[in-house]
Coordinates of C-alpha atoms and ligand atoms in Angstrom, one line a residue:
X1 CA 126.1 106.2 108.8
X2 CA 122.7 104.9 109.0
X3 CA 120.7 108.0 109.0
X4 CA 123.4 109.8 106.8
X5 CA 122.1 111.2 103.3
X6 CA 123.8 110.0 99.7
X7 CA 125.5 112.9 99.8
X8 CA 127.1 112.6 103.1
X9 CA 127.8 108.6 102.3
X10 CA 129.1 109.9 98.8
X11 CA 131.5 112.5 100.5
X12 CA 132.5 109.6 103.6
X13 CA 133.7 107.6 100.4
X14 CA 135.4 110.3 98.7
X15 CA 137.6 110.8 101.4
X16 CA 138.0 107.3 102.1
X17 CA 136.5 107.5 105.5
X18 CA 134.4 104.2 104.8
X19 CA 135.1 101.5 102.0
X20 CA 132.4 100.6 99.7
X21 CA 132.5 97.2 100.9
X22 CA 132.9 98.2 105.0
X23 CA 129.0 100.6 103.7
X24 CA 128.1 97.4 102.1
X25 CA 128.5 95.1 105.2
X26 CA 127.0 97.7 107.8
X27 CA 123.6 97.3 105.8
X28 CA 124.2 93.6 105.3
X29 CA 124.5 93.1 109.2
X30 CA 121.4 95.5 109.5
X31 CA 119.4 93.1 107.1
X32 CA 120.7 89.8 109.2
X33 CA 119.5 91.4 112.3
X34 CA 116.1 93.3 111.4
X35 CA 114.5 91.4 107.9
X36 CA 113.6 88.4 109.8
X37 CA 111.1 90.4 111.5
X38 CA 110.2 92.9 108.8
X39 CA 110.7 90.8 105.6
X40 CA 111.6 93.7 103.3
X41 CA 113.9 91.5 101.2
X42 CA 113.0 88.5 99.3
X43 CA 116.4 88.1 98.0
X44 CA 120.1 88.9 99.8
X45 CA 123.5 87.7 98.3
X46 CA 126.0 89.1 100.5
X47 CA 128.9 87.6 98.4
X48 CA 127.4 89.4 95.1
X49 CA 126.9 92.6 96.7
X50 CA 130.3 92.5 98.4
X51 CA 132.0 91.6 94.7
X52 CA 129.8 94.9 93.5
X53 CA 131.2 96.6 96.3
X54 CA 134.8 96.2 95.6
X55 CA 134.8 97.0 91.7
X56 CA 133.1 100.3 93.2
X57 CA 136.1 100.8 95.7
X58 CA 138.8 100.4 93.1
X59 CA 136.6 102.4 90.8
X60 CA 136.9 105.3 93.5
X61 CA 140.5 104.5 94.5
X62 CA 141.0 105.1 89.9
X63 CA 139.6 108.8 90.9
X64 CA 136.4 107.4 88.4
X65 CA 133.1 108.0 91.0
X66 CA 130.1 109.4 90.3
X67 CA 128.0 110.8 93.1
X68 CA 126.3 107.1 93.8
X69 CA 129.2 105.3 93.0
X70 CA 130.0 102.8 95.9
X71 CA 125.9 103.4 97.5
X72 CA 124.0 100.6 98.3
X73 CA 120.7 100.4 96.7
X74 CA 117.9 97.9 97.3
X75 CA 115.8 97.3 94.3
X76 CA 112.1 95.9 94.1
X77 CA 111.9 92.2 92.7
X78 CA 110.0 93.8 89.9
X79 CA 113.2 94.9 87.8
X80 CA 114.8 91.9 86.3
X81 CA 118.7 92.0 87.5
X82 CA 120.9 89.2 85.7
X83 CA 122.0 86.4 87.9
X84 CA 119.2 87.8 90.6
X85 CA 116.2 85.8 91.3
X86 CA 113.4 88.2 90.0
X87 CA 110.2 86.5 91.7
X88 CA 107.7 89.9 90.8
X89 CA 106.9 88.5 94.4
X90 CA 104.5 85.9 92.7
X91 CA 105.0 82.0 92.8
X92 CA 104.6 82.1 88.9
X93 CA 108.5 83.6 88.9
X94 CA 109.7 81.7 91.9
X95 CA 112.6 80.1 89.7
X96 CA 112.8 83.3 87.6
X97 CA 116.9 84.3 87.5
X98 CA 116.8 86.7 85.1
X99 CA 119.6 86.2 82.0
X100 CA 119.4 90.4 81.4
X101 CA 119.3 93.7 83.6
X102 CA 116.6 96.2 83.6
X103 CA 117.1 99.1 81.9
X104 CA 116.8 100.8 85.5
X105 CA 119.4 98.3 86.7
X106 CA 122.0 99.0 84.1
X107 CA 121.8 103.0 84.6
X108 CA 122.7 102.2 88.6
X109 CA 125.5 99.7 87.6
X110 CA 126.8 102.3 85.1
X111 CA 126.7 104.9 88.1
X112 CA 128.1 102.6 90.3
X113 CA 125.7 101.6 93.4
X114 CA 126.1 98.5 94.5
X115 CA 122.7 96.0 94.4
X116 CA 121.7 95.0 98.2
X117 CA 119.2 93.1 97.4
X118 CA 115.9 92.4 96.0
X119 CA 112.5 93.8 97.6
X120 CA 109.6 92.4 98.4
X121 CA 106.3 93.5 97.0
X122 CA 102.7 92.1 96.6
X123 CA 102.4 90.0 93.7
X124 CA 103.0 91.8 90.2
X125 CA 102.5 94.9 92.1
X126 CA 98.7 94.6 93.0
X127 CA 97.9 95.4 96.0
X128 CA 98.2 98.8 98.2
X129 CA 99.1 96.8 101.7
X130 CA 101.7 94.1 100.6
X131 CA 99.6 91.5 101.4
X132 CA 99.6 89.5 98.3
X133 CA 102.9 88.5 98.6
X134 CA 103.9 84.9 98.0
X135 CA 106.4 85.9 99.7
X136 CA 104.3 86.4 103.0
X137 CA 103.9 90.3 104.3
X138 CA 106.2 93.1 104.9
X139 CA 106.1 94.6 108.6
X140 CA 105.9 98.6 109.0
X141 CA 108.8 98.7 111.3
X142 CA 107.2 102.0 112.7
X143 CA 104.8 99.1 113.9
X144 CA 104.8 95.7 113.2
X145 CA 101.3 95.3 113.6
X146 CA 101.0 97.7 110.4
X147 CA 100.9 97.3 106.5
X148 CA 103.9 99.2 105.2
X149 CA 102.1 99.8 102.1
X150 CA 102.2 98.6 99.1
X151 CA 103.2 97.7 96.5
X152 CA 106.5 98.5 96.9
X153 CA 106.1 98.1 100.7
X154 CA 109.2 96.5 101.2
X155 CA 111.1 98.9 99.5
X156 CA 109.7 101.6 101.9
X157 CA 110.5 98.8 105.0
X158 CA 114.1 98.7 104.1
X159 CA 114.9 102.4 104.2
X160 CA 112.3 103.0 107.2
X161 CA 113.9 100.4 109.5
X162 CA 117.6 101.9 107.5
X163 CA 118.4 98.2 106.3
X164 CA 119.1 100.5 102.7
X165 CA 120.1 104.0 102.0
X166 CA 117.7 103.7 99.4
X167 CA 115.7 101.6 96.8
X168 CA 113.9 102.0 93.5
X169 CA 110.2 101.4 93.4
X170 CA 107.9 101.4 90.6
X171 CA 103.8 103.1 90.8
X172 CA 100.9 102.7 88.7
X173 CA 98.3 103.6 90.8
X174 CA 100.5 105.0 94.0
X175 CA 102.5 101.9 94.9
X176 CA 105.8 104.4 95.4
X177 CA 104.0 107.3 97.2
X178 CA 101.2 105.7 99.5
X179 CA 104.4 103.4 100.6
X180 CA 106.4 106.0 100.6
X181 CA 103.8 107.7 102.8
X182 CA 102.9 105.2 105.5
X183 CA 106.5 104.5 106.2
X184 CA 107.7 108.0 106.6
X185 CA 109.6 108.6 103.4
X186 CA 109.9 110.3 100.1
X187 CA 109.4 108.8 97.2
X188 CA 108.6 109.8 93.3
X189 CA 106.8 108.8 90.8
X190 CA 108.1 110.7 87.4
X191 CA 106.5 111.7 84.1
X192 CA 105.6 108.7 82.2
X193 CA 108.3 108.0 79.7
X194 CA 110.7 109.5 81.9
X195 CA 112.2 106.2 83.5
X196 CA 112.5 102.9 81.1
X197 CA 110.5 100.0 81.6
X198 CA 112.5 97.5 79.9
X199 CA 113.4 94.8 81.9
X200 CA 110.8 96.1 84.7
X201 CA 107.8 93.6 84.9
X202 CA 104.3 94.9 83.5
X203 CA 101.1 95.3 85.5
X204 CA 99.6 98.1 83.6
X205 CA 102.1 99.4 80.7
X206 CA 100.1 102.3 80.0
X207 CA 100.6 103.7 83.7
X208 CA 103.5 101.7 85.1
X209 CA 106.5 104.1 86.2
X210 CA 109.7 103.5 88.3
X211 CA 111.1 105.8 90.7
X212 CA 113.2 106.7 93.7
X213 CA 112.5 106.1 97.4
X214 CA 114.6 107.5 100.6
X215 CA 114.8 109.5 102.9
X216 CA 114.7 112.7 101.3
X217 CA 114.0 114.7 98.0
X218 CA 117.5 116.1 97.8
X219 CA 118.5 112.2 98.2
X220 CA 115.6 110.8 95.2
X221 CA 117.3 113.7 93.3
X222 CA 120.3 112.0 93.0
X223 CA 118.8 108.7 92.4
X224 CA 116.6 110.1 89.6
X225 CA 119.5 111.6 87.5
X226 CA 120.9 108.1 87.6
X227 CA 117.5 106.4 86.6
X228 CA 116.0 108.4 84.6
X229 CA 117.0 108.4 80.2
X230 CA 116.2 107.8 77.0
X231 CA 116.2 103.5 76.4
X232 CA 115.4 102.8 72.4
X233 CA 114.1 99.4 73.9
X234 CA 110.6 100.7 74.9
X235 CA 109.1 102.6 72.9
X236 CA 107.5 104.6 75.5
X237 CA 110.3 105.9 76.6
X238 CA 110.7 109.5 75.8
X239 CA 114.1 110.8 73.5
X240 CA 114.8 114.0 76.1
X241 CA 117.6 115.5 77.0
X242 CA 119.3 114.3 80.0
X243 CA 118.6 116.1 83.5
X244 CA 120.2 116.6 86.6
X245 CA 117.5 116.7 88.8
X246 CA 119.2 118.5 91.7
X247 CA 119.6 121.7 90.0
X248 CA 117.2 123.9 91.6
X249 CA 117.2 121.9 94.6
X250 CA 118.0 125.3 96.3
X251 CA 115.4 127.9 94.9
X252 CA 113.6 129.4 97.1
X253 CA 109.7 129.3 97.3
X254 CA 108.3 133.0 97.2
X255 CA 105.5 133.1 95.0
X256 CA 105.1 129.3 94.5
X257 CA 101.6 128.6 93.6
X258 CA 100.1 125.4 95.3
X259 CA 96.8 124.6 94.0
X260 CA 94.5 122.7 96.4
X261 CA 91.8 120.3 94.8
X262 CA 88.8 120.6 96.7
X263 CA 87.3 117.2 95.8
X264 CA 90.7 116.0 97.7
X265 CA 89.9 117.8 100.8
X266 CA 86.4 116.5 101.2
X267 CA 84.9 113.3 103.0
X268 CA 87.1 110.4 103.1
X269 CA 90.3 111.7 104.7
X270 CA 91.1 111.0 108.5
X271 CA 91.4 113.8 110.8
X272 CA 95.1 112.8 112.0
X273 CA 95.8 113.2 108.3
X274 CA 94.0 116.3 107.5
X275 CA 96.1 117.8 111.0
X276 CA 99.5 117.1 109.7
X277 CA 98.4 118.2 105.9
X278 CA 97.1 121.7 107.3
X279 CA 100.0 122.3 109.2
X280 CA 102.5 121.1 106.4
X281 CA 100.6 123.5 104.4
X282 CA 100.8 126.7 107.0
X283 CA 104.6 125.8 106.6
X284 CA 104.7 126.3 103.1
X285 CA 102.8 129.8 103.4
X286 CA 105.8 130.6 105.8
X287 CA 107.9 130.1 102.9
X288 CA 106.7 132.1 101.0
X289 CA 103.8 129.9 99.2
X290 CA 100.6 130.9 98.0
X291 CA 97.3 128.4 98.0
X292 CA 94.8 128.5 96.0
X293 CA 91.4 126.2 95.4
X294 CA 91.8 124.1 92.2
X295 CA 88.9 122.0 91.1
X296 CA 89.6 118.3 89.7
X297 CA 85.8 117.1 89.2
X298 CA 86.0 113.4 87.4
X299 CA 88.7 112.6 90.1
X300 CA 86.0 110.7 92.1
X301 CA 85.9 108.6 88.8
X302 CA 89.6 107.8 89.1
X303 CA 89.7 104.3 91.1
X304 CA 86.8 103.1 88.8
X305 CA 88.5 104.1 85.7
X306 CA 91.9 102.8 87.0
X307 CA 90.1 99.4 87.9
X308 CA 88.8 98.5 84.1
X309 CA 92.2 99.8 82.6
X310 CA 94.9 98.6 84.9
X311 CA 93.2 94.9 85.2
X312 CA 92.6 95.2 81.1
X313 CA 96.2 95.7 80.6
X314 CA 97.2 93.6 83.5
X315 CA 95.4 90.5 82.0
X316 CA 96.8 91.0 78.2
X317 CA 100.1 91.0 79.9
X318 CA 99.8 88.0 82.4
X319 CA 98.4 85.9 79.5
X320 CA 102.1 85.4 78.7
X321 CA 102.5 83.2 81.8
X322 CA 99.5 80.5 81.0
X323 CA 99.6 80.9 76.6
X324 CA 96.6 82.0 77.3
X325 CA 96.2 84.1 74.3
X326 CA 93.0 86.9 74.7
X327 CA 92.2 90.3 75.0
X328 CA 90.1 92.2 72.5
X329 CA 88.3 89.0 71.3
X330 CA 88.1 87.6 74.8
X331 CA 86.6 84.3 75.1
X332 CA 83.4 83.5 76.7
X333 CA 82.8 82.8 80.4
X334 CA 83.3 79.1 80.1
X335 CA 86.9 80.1 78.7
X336 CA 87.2 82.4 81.3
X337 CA 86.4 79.4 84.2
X338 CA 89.1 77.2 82.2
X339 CA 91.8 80.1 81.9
X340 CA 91.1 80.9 85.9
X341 CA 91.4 77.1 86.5
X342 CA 95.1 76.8 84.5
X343 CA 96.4 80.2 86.3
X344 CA 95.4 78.7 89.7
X345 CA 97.6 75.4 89.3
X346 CA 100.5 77.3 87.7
X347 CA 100.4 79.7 91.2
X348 CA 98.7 82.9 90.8
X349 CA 97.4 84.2 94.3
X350 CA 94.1 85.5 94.6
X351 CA 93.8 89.2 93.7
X352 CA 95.7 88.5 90.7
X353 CA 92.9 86.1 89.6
X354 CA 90.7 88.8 90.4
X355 CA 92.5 91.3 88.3
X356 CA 93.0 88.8 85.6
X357 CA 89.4 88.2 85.3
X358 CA 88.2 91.7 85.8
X359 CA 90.4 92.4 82.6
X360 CA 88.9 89.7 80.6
X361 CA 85.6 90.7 81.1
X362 CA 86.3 94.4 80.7
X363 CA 87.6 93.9 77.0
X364 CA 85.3 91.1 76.0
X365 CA 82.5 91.5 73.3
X366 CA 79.7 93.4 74.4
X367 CA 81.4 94.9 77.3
X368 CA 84.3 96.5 75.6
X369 CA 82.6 100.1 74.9
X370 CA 80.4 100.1 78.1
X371 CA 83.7 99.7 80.1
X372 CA 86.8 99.9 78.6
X373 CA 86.1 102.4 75.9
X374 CA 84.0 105.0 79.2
X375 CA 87.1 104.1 81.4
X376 CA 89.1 105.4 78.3
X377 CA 87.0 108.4 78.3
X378 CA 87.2 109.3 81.6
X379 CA 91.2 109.2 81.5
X380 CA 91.2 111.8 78.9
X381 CA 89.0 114.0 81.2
X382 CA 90.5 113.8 84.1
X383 CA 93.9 114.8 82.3
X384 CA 92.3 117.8 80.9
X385 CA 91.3 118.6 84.7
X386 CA 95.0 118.4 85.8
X387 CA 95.3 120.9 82.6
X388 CA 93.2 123.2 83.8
X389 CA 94.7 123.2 87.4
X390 CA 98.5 123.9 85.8
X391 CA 96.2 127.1 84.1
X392 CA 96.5 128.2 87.9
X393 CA 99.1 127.0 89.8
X394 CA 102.5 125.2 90.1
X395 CA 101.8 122.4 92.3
X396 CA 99.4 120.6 93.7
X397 CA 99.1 119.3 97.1
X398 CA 96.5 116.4 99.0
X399 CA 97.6 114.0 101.2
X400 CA 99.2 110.8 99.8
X401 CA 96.7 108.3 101.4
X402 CA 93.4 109.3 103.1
X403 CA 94.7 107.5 106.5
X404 CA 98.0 106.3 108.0
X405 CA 99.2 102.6 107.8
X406 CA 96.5 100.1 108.7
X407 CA 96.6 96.9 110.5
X408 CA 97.2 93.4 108.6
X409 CA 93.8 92.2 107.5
X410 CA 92.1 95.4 108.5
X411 CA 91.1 96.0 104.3
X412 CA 92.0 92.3 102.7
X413 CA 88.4 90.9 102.8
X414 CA 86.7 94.4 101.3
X415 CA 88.7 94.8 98.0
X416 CA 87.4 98.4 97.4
X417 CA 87.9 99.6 101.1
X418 CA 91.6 98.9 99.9
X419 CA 91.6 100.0 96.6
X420 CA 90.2 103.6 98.1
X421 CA 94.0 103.4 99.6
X422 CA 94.8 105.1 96.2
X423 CA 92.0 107.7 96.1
X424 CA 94.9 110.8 95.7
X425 CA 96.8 108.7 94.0
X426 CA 95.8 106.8 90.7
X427 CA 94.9 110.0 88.7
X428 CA 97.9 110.6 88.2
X429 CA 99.0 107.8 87.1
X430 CA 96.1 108.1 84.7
X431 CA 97.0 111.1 83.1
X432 CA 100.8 110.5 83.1
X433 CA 101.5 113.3 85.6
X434 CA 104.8 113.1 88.1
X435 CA 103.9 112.6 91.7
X436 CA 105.7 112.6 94.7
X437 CA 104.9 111.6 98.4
X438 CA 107.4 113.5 101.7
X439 CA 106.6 112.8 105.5
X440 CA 104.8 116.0 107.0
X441 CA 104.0 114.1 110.5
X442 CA 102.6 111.7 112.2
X443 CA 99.1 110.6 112.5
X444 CA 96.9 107.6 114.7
X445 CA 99.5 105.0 116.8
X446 CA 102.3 107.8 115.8
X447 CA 102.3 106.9 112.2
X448 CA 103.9 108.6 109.3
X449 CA 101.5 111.0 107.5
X450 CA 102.6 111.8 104.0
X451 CA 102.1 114.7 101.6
X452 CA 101.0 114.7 98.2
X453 CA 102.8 116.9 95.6
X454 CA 101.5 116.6 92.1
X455 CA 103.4 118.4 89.2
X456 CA 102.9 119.0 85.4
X457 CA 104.7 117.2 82.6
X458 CA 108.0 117.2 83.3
X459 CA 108.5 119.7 86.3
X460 CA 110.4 116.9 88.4
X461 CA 112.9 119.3 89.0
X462 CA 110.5 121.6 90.8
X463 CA 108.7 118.9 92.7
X464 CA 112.4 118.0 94.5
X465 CA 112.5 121.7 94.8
X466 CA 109.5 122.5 96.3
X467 CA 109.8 118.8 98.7
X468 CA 113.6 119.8 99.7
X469 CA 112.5 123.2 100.8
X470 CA 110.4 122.3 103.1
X471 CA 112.9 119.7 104.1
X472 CA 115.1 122.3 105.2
X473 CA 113.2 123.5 108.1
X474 CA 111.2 120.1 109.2
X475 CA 112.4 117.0 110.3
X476 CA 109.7 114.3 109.6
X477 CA 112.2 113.0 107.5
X478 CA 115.2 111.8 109.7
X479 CA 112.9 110.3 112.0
X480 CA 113.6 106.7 112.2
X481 CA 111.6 104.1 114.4
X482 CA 112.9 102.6 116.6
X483 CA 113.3 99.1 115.7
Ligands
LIG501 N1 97.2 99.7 94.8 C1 97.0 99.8 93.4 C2 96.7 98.5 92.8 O1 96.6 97.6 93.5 C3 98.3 100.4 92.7 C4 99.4 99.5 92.7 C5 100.6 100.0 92.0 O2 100.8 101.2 91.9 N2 101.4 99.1 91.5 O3 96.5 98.4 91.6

């Protein structure tokens, strides 16, 4: 059961081979025994997930089930859940239990899962190693001397060590792939618009996504239909029609067309991870792929440009927790000293602070067009590269992270060793484009390596596709560690 896909959980239910609430329990004993060590959760309610899990088994027993009706799902502490403690893994939220569900939350209730919990996550999703926690760290349980990623690293903890079938996760600079990646799982991060972020916590609004983590594309598939829709309550959320995302999980892959950035497959990327990309990639020429050399030249410029927008939007949003109102008239620096002063008593951790001022000073007078406006710039450039690239090609394909998980502390003092964790990444993010990370190996210490697919606007389906595929004939994917 714990290794089983949705699909096989789904059919187990159908058939009334397992309750709802006997699926419910196994991954509530497997959280007793294992978060201790790998603190994945920072919230567990076994009676409220046990009370979701019977309305889902009289809901099947009514003949009314979906395909995730009755699935346990493990969602990151970023999505407001009512009557949940929603802490956005920050002290600021410690006391937060949120009156009103996520948009993201009320799709999954509509279809049926039932909520296991709440993850944990570095603090308002900054951070690429879960480190900034209040919450403390989250153990890779392929090694527990390892970062699982981040931010949604304790999303990706709970499906690695199998605590949950699945979990959402949210990515605005790679926080669901680069997890995704170093624990050994697949993970998406759709079109933005795509998913609703109403009721999900800000960081950066302009790139902040949520998405689907498991083991599998075929299983984020199913996830993603349930997630994904039209919400009139943020109005960046796209009026499309609705998709099953499974469709053409089947289609084969003669002819595909996977473009290969060469400023991706420069300096910068370890060996162990460059091995396991090249041979992912000879797979996919088995199956009938093509590659081809694509060229994305102001991607170098991607982690400087994402580091004056995403800490410029991150700061006009946070100023909700201090009344701290500023922003395009920022105040001075003495303002600034006072502002950093009031966040530090109310409980922000460190890189917040960072981020917070980093985005004051970004959008302040005299700075605004030498760094906000360029950073602005840049984003529209490297979106036209990406445009270019989809001239060419179907997909494209890097590694997710230019190394495998790293040890705790091993990037925490050198803030842009760890923000080069997103290098393949953020530019995605920045020009709205789906991404998606799937284990192709394993690396240094016998780490997860993950792969990198990037599609255009909207191609979702493919992406699943094109992961699933090559799902069919490797395994990386049901390997589990052995915790
Ligand atoms: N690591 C990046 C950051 O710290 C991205 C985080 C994310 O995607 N939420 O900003």
């Amino acid at each position: 059961m714990l290794n089983s896909s949705l699909k096989q959980l789904s059919a187990a239910l159908a058939v009334k081979k397992i309750s709802s609430v006997e699926l419910t329990g196994l991954f509530l004993d497997r959280i007793e025994a294992l978060n201790p060590a790998i603190n994945a959760f920072i919230t567990v309610d076994r009676e409220k997930s046990l009370g979701e899990a019977r309305v889902a088994d009289a809901r099947i027993a009514a003949g009314n089930a979906g395909p995730l009706t009755g699935i346990p799902v493990a969602h990151k502490d970023i999505f407001c859940a009512e009557g949940w403690l929603t802490t956005c893994g920050s002290k600021m939220l410690s006391n937060f239990v949120s009156p009103y569900d996520a948009h993201v939350i009320a799709r999954f209730k509509a279809a049926g899962t039932v909520t296991l919990g709440k993850t944990n996550m570095d603090e308002f999703a900054m951070g690429s190693s879960n480190e900034t926690s209040y919450y403390g760290p989250v153990k890779n349980p392929w090694d527990i001397g390892r970062v699982p990623g981040g931010s949604s690293g304790g999303a990706a903890a709970c499906i690695a060590a199998r605590m949950a079938p699945a979990a959402t996760g949210t990515d605005t600079g790679g926080s669901i792939r680069q997890p995704a990646a170093l624990c050994g799982l697949t993970g998406l991060k759709p079109t933005y618009g795509v998913v609703s972020r109403y009721g999900m916590i800000a960081f950066a609004s302009s790139l902040d996504q949520g998405g689907p983590m498991a083991k599998s594309a075929e299983d984020c598939a199913l996830l993603l239909s349930a997630m994904a829709g039209f919400d009139a309550r943020d109005s960046t959320s796209l009026e499309r029609p609705a998709e099953d995302y499974s469709r053409s999980l089947d289609a084969p892959l003669a002819g595909l067309k996977i473009g290969l950035p060469k400023e991706f497959f420069g300096e910068g990327m370890d060996a162990d991870v460059r091995a396991a990309v090249e041979e992912a990639l000879a797979q996919y020429r088995k199956l009938g792929a093509v590659t081809v050399e694509v060229s994305l030249p102001n991607s170098r410029l991607s982690v400087p440009a994402y580091y004056v927008l995403a800490p410029a939007e991150a700061s006009s949003n946070l100023s909700r927790f201090d009344g701290v109102r500023y922003g395009y008239r920022a105040p001075e620096y003495g303002d600034l000293k006072d502002m950093y002063q009031k966040s530090r008593a109310q409980g922000f951790g460190s890189e917040v602070k960072r981020r917070i001022l980093i985005g004051a000073y970004v959008l302040s007078h005299g700075y605004y067009d030498a760094y906000y406006l360029q950073a602005q710039r840049l984003r529209r450039l490297i979106a036209q590269d990406f445009e270019a690239a989809f001239q060419v090609c179907d997909v494209i394909m890097s590694p997710t992270s230019p190394s495998v998980a790293f040890a705790f502390g091993a990037k925490s003092a050198d803030p842009v060793q760890m923000y080069l964790s997103d290098i393949y990444t953020i530019s995605t993010n920045l020009a709205g484009l789906p991404g998606m990370s799937l284990p192709c190996g394993f690396g240094a210490g016998n780490m997860p390596v993950g792969l990198q697919l990037i599609g255009n606007y909207f191609d979702e389906a493919r992406m699943l596709n094109v992961a699933h595929q090559y799902q069919q004939v490797t395994d990386w994917h049901l390997r589990m560690p052995a915790v």
